[in-house]
Coordinates of C-alpha atoms in Angstrom, one line a residue:
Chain A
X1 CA -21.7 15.3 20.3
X2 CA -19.3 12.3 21.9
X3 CA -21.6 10.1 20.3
X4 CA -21.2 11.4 16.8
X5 CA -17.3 11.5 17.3
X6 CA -17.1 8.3 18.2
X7 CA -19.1 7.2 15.7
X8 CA -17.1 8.8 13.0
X9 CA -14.4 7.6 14.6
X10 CA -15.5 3.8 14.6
X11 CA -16.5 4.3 10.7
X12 CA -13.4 5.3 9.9
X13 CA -12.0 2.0 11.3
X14 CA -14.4 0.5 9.6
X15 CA -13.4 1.6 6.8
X16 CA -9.9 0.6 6.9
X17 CA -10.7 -2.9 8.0
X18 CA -13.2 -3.3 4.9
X19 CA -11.6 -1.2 2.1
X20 CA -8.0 -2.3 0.2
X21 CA -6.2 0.8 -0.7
X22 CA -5.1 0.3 -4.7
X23 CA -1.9 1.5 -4.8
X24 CA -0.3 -1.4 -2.6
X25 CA 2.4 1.5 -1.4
X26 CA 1.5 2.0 2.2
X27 CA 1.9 -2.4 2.8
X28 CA 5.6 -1.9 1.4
X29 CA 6.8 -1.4 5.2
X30 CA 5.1 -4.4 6.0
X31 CA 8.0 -6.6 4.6
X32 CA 10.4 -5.1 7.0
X33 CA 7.8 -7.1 9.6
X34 CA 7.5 -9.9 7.7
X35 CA 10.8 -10.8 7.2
X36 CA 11.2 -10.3 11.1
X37 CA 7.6 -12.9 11.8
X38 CA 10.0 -15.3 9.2
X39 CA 13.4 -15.3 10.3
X40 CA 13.5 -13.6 13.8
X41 CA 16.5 -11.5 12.9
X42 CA 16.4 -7.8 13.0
X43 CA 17.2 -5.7 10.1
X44 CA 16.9 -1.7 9.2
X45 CA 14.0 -0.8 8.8
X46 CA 10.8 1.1 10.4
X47 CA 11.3 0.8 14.2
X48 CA 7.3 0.0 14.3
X49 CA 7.1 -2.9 12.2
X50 CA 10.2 -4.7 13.7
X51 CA 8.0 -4.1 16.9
X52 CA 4.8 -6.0 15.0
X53 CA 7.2 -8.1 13.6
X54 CA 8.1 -9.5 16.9
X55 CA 4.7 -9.5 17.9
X56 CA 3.1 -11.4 15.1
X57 CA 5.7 -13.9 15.9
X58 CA 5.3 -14.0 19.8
X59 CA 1.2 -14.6 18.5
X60 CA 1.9 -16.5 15.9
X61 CA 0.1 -14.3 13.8
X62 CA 1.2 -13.2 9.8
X63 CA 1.8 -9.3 10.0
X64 CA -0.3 -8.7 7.1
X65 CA -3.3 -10.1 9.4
X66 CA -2.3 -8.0 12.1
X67 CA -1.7 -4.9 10.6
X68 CA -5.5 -4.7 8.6
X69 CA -8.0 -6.6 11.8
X70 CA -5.9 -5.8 14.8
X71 CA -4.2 -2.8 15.1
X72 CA -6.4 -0.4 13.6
X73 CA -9.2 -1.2 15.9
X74 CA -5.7 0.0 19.0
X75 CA -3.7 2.9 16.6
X76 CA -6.4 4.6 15.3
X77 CA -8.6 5.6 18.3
X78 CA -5.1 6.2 20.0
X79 CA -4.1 8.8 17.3
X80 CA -7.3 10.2 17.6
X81 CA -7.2 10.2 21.7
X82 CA -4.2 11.9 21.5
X83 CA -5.5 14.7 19.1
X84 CA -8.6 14.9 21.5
X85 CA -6.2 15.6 24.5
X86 CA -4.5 18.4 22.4
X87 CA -7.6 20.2 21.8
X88 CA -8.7 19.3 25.3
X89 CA -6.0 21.7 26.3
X90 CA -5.9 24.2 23.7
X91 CA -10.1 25.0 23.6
X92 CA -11.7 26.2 26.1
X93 CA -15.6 25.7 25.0
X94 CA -17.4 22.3 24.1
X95 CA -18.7 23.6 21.1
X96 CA -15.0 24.5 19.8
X97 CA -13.6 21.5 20.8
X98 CA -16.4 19.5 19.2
X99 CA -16.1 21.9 15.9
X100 CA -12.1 21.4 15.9
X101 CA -12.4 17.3 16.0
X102 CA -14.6 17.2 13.3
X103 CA -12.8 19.0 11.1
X104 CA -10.0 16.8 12.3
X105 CA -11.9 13.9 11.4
X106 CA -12.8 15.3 7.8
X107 CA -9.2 16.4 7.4
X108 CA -7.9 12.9 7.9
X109 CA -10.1 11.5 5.2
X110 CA -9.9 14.4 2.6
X111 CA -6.4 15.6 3.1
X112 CA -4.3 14.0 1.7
X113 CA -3.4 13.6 -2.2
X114 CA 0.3 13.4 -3.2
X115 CA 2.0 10.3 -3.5
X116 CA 4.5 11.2 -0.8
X117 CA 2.4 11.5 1.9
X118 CA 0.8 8.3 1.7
X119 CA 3.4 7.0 4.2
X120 CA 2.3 10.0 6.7
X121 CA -1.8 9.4 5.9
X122 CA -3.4 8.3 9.4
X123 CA -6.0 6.0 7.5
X124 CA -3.4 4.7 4.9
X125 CA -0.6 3.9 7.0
X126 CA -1.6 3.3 10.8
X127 CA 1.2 1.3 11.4
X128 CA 3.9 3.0 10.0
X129 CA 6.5 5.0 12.1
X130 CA 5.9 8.3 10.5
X131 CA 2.6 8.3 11.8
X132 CA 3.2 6.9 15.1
X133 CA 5.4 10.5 15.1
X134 CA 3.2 13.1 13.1
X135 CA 0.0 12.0 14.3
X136 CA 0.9 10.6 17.9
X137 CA 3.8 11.6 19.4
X138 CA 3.7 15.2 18.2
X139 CA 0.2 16.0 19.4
X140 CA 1.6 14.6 23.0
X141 CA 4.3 16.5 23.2
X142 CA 2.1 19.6 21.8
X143 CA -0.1 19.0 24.6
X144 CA 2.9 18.9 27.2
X145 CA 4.6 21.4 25.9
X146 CA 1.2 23.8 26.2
X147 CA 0.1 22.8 29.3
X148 CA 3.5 23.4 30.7
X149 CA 3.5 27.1 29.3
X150 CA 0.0 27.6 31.2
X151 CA 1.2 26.5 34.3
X152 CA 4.2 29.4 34.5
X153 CA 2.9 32.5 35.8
X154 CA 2.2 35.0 33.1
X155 CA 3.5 38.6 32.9
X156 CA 0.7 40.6 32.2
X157 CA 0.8 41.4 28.8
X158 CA 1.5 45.3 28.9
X159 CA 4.8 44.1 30.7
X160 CA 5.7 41.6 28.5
X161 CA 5.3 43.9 25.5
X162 CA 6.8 47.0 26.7
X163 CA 10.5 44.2 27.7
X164 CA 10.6 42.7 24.6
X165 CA 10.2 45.8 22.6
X166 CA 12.9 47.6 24.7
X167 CA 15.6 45.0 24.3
X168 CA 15.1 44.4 20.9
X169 CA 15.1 48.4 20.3
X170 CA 18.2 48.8 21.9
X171 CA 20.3 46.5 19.9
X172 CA 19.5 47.4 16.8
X173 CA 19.4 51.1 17.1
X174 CA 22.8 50.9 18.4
X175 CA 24.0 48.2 15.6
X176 CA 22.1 49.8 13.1
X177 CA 23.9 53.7 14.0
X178 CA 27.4 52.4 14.0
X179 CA 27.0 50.4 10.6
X180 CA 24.5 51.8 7.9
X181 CA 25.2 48.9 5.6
X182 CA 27.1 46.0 6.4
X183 CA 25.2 45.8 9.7
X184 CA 23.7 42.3 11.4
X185 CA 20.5 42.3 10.2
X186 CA 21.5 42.9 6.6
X187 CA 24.3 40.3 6.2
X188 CA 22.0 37.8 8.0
X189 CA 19.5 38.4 5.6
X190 CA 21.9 38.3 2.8
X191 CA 23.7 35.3 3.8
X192 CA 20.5 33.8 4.9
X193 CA 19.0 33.7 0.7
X194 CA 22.7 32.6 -0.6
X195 CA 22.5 29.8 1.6
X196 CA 18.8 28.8 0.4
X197 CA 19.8 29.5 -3.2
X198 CA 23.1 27.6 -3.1
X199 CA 20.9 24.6 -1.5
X200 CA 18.1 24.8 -3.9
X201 CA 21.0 25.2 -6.5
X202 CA 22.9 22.0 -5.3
X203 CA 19.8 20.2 -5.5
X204 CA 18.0 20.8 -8.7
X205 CA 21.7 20.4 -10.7
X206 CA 22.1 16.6 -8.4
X207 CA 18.9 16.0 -10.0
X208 CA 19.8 17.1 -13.2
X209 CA 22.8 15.4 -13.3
X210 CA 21.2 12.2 -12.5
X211 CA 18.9 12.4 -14.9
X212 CA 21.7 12.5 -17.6
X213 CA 23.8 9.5 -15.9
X214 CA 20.8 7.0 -15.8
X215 CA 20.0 8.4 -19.1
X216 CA 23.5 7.5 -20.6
X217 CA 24.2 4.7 -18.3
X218 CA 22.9 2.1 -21.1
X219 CA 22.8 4.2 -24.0
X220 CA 25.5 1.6 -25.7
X221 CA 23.5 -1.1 -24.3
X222 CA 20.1 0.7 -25.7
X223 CA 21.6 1.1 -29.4
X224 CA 22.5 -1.9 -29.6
X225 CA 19.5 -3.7 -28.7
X226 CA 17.7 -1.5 -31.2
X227 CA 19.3 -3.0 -34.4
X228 CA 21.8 -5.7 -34.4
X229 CA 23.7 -8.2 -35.8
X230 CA 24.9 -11.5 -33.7
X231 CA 26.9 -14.1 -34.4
X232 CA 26.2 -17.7 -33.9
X233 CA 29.5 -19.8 -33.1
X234 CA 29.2 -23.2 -31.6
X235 CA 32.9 -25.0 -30.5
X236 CA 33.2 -26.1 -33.7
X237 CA 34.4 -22.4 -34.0
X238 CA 32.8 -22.1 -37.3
X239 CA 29.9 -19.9 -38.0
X240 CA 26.4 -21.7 -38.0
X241 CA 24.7 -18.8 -38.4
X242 CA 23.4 -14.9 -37.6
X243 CA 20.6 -13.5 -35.0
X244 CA 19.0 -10.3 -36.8
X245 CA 17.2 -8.2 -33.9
X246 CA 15.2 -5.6 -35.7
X247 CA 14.4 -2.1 -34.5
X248 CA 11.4 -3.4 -32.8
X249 CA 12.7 -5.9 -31.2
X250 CA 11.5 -8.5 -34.0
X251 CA 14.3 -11.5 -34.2
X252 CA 15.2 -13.0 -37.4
X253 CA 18.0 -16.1 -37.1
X254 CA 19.6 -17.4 -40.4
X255 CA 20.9 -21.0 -40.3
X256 CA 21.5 -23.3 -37.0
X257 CA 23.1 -25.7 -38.0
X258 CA 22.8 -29.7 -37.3
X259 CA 21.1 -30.9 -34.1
X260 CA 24.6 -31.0 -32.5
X261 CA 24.1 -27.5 -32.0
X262 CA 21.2 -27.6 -30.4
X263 CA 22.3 -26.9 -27.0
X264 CA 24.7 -23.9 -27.4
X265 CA 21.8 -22.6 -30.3
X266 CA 19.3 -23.2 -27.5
X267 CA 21.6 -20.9 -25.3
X268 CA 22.6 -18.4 -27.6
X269 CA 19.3 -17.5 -28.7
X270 CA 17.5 -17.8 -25.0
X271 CA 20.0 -15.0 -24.3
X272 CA 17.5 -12.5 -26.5
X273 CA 14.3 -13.9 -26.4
X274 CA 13.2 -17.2 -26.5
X275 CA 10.7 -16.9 -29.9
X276 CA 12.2 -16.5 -33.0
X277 CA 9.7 -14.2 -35.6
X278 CA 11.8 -15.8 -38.5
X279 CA 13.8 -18.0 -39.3
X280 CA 15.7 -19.0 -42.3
X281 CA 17.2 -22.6 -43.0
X282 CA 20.1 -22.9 -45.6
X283 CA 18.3 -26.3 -46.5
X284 CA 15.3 -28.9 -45.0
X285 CA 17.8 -31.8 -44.2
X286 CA 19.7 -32.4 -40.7
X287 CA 22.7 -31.1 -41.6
X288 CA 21.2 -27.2 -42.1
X289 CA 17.8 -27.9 -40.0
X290 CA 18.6 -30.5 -37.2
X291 CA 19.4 -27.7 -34.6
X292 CA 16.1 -25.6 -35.2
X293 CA 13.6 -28.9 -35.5
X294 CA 15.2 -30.3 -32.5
X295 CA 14.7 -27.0 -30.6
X296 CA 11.5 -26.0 -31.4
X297 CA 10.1 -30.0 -31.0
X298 CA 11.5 -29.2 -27.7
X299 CA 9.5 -26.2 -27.3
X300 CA 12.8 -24.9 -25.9
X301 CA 12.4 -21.8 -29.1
X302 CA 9.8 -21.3 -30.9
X303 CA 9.9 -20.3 -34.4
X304 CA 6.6 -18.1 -35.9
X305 CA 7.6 -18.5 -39.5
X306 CA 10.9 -20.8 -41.2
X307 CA 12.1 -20.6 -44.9
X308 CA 14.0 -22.7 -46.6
X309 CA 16.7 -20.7 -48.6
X310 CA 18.0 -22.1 -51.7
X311 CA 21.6 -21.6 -51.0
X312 CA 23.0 -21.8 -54.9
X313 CA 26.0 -20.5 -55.0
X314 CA 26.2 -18.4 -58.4
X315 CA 29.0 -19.0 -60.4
X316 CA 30.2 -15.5 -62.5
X317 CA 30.8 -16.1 -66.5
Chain B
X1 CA 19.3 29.3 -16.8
X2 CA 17.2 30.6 -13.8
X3 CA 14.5 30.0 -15.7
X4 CA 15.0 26.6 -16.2
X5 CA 16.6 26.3 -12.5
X6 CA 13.2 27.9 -11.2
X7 CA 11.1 25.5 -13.6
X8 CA 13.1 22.8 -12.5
X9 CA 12.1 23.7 -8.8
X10 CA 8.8 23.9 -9.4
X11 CA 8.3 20.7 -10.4
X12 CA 10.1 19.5 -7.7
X13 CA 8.0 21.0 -5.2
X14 CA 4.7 19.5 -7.1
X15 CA 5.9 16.4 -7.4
X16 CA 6.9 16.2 -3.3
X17 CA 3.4 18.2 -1.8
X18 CA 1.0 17.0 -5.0
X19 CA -1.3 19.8 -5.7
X20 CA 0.1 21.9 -2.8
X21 CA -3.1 21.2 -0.3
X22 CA -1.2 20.7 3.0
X23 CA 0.8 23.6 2.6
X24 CA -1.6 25.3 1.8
X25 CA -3.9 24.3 5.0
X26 CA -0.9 24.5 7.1
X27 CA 0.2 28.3 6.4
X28 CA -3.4 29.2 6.2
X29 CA -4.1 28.0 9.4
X30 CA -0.9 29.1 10.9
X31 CA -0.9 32.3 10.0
X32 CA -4.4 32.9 11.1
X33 CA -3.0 31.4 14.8
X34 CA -0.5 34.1 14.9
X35 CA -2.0 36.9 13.6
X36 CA -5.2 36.5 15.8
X37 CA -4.4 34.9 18.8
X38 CA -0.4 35.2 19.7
X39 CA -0.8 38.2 21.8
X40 CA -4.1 37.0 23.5
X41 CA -2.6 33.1 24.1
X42 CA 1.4 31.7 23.6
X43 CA 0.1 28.5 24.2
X44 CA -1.4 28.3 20.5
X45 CA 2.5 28.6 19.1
X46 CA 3.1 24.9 20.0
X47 CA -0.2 23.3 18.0
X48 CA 1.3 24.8 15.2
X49 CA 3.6 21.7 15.3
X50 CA 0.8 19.4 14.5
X51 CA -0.7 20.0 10.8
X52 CA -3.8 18.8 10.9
X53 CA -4.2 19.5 14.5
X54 CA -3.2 23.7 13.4
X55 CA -5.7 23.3 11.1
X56 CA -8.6 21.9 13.3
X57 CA -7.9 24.5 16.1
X58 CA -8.0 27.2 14.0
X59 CA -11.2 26.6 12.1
X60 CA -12.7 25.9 16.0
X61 CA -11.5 29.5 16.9
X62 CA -12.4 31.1 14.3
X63 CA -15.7 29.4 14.9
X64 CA -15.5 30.3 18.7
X65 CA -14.5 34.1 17.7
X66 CA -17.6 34.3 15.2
X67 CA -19.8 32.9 18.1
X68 CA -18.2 34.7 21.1
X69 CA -20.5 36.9 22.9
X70 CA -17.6 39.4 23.5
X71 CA -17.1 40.2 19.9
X72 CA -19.3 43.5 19.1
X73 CA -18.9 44.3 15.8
X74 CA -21.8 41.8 13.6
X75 CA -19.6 42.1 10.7
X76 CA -16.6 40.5 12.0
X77 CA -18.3 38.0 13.2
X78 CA -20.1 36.9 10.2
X79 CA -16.9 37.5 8.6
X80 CA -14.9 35.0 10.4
X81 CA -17.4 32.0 10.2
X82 CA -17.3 32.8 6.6
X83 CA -13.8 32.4 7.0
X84 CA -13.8 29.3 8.5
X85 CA -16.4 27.4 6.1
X86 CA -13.9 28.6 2.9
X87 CA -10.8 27.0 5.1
X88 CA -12.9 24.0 5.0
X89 CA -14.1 23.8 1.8
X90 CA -10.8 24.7 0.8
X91 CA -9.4 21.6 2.8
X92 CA -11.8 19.7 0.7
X93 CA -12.0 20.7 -2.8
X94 CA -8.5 21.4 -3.0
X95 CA -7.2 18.1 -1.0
X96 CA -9.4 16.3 -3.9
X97 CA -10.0 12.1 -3.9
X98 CA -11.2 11.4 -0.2
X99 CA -9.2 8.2 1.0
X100 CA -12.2 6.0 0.5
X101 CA -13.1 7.1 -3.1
X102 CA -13.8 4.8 -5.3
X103 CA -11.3 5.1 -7.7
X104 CA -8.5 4.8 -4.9
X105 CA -10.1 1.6 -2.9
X106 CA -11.9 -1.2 -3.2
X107 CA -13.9 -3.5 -1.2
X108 CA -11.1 -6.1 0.1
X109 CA -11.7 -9.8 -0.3
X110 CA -9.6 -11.3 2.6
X111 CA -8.5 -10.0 5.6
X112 CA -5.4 -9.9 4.8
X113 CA -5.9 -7.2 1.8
X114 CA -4.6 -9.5 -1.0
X115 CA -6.0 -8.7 -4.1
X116 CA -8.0 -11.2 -6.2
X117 CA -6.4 -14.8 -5.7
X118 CA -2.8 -13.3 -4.8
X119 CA -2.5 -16.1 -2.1
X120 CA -3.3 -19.1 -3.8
X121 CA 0.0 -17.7 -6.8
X122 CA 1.8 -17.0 -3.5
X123 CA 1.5 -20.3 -1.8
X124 CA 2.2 -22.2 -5.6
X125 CA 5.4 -20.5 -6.0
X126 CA 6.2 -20.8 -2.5
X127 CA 5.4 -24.6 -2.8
X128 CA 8.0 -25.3 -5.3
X129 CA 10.8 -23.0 -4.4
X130 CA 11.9 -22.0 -1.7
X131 CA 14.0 -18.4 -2.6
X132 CA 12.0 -17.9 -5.7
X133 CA 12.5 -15.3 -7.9
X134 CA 9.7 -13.7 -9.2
X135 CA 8.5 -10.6 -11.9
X136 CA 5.2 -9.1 -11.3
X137 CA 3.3 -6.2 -12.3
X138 CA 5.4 -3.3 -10.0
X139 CA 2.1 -2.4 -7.6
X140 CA 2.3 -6.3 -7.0
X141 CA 5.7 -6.3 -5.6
X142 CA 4.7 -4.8 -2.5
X143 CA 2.3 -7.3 -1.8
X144 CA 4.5 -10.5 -2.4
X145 CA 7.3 -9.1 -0.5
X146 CA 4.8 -8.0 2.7
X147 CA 3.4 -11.8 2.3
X148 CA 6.9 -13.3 2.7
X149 CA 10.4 -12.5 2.9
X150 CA 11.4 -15.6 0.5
X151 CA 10.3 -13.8 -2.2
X152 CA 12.7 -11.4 -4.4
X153 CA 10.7 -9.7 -6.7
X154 CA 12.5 -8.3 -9.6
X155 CA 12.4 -4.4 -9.1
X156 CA 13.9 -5.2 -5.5
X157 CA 17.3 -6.5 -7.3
X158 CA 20.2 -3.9 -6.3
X159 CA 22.0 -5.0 -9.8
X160 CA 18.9 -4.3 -12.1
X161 CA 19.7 -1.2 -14.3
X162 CA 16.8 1.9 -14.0
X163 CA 16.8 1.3 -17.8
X164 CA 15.3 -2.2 -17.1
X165 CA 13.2 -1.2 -14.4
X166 CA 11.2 0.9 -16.2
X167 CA 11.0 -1.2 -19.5
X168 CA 9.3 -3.4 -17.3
X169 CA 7.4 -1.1 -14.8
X170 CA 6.0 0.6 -18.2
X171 CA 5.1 -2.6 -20.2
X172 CA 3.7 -4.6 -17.4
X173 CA 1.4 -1.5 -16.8
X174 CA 0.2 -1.7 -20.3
X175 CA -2.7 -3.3 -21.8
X176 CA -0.9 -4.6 -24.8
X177 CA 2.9 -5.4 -23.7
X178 CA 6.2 -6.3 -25.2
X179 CA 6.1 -9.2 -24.0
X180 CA 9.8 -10.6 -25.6
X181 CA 11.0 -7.1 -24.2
X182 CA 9.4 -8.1 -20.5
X183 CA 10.8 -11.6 -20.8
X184 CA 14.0 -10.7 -22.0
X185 CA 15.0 -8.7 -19.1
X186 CA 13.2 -11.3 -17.1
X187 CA 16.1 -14.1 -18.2
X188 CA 18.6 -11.3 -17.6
X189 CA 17.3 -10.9 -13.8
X190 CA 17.1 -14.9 -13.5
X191 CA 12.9 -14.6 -12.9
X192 CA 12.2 -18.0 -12.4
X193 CA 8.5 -17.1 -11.8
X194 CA 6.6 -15.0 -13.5
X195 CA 2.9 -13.6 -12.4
X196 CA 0.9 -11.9 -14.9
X197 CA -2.5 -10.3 -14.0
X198 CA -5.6 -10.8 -16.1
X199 CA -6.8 -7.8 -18.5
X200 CA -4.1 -7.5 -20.5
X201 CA -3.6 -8.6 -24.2
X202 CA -0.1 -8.7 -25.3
X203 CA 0.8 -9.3 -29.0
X204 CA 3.0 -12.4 -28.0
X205 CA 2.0 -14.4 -25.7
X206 CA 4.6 -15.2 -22.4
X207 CA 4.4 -18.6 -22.9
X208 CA 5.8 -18.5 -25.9
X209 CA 8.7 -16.4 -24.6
X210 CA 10.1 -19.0 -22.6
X211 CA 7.6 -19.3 -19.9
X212 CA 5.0 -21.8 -19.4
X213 CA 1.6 -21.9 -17.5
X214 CA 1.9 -23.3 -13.8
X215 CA -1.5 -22.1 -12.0
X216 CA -4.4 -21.0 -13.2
X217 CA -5.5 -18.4 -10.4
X218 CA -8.5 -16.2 -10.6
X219 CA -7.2 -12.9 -11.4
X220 CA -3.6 -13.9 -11.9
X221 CA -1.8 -16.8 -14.0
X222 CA 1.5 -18.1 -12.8
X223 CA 4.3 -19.3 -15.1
X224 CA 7.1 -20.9 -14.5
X225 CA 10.4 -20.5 -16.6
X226 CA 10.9 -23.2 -19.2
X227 CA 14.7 -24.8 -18.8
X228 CA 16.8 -26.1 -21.1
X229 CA 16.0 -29.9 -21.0
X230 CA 19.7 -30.8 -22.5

């Protein structure tokens, strides 16, 4: 039975050594490490990887190698050791203890499924605080805590019954005959489901009311990259010509100018987008064309269709 | 209103415990501690602090009870080792993709879990700037910030709007993105680097949105903003 447990355990690390998790999440608390393996300095962040972090750079090791070939093959038996000592302590038989490890081990690699508790998954995130705590420190002090409470001599358990029943039968009989209604037990309960309803309350109206703000935030901003009109001045201080953005996002510019332009065009338009769907000359010689041949030669803009317009001014009769 | 309010809660909850599987295992198992073994031992009380050690213990004693030679009645017995296989095919079935499945993980290519040619696009950028700023795909962010701390990938900027983020967390996770909308905010944020994965087919190209090809990776193409020559 060892065998097979530490067999399952070894796959397991295995397993974390030889598979990349998709998601990329869990390696997020790595930077904190990184950034201390760079630069030395210490900044907030999980108390274990600014501990790695140090480490890696006392080695001379990137954190990234350390966290997937090296510690796995130290956290994970550890958490698992640590687990082993708790149900050491709380089962008595091989066969339980045996049966309670397994499902341990089977736990560890089925349960877990929301996004949130990737941070807190024992194969996912070895090296993260959170699991140093859940799956390590806890069981310890479990284990501590247990062994402590079966080394104080027991009542027997007639004793212990028969006390606790009297006390607690005392107190409210004699609470409970001097005030029907408004007595302890009642105003705890009642004040006890106001507080969880104000809380859950608070909560879900913060929520809401974020939701709204980050909805409105850039709703000015939003309309009016939907469908509108900009206009093209260069120092000259006259107009050399209009940016169109369309409702999906299509970008229509109408005239430019000579090449003297180019630059402020060039900055003007990179400010929306850097390729221009169409765009419409006022004639093919420098003086209406200069600025868009000389940016899109350039490949500073690039233009997918350009039209010449014929701009004939009509005279009325 | 409480209907909303009570909606609104819901969702909350599902969105923090997923499908509800941990709690699920949790109060299962504690309740079955208390209710069969508090008087008989006070000592279980404190594994209750450990989930998947509550969990464990309790599927051993229920075992252990459905085995135990001082338990007369048959049908109890059989009962509780019945019990005990549900708990565990509930831990299963309802916990759903196993942490190795396939469509969580894959076989990783380097020790250092980098996926594809991630390093080589890492060690380009990092070859010609040295604080570059940089827009990926958003599960990519946590990789180039892990592999150094000169990196600022976009999503990581405290003055990017939520707006923004999202334009670009939603089109970069696309197979067909806006690419003037992605390149746009891009300018805005200052991206002078700009790492597109392979597999996707955007209408527009990016290098014709102000960016222009800089490495060739397998996997990944790195572009370079293009800058105003004048």
């Amino acid at each position: 039975m060892t065998v097979v447990c530490v067999i399952a355990v070894a796959a397991q690390v295995y397993g974390i050594y030889a598979f990349r998790f998709e998601d990329g999440e869990a390696i997020r608390r790595v930077a904190v490490a990184t950034r201390v393996f760079e630069t030395g300095k210490v900044s907030p962040g999980d108390p274990m990887m600014i501990l790695i972090g140090y480490i890696c750079r006392i080695f001379g090791m990137h954190p990234l190698k350390m966290v997937y070939t090296v510690l796995p093959l130290i956290f994970v038996p550890l958490y698992y050791l640590c687990y082993l000592q708790l149900i050491m302590t709380v089962c008595e038989r091989s066969r339980a203890r045996f049966t309670a490890f397994v499902a341990l081990l089977f736990i560890n690699l089925w349960g877990y499924r929301s996004q949130l508790m990737i941070p807190v998954a024992l194969l996912l995130s070895w090296f993260s605080f959170p699991v140093f705590v859940i799956h390590g420190l806890i069981p310890a002090v479990a284990t501590l805590l247990i062994r402590k409470i079966k080394d104080r001599p027991e009542k027997t358990e007639e004793a212990e019954i028969r006390e606790e029943v009297e006390t607690e039968d005392y107190l409210e009989e004699w609470d409970m005959k001097k005030h029907r209604i408004i007595n302890a037990r009642n105003l705890a309960i009642a004040l006890g489901v106001l507080a969880a309803l104000l809380a859950i309350t608070v909560v879900i109206l913060n929520r809401k009311i974020n939701t709204l703000y980050d909805a409105t935030v850039n709703l000015q901003e939003d309309m009016n990259r939907r469908c509108s009109i900009h206009e093209f001045i260069p120092q000259s201080g006259e107009t050399e010509g209009y940016l169109i953005r369309g409702e999906n996002g299509e970008l229509t510019f109408v005239g430019g100018g000579s090449s003297e332009n180019a630059d402020e065009l060039a900055t003007f338009l990179l400010a929306y987008g850097s390729g221009i769907d169409k765009w419409y000359v006022y004639g093919s010689g420098e003086e209406d064309a200069g600025a868009m041949r000389t940016l899109t030669s350039d490949k500073v803009v690039s233009a997918d269709k350009v039209y010449v317009i014929n701009r004939e001014e009509l005279k009325g009769q | 209103m409480i209907k909303e309010l009570l909606s609104e809660l819901h969702n909350t909850l599902r969105s923090i415990v997923g499908d509800g599987s941990i709690f699920v295992l949790h109060i299962a198992s504690a309740i079955l501690l208390i209710s069969v073994f508090t008087k008989t031992s006070k000592r279980m009380r404190g594994v209750i602090l450990s989930v998947p050690a509550a969990v464990a213990v309790a599927v051993s004693y229920v075992f252990e009870k459905a085995c135990s030679l001082t338990c007369k009645n048959r049908m109890i017995k059989y009962a509780a080792a019945a019990f005990a296989a549900c708990l565990c095919l509930l831990a299963i079935s309802s916990s759903g993709r196993s942490v190795f499945s396939k469509e969580l993980c894959e076989r990783a290519e380097n020790d250092m879990h980098l996926p594809g040619d991630m390093e080589t696009a890492m060690l380009a950028i990092l070859k010609e700037d040295d604080q570059p700023r940089v827009l990926v795909p958003y599960k990519w962010g946590a990789y180039f910030s892990a592999y150094s701390s000169r990196f600022t990938v976009v999503y990581d900027d405290p003055g990017m709007t939520g707006s923004d983020r999202q334009i670009l967390m939603d089109q970069l996770d696309s197979i067909r993105p806006d690419m003037k909308k992605v390149t746009a905010i891009a300018h805005k944020q200052g991206c002078t680097y700009a790492v597109i994965p392979d597999g996707i087919w955007p209408e527009v190209p990016i290098d014709r949105c102000g960016y222009e090809l800089m490495v060739d990776c397998d996997g990944c193409n790195v572009y370079r903003e293009v800058k105003t020559s004048r």
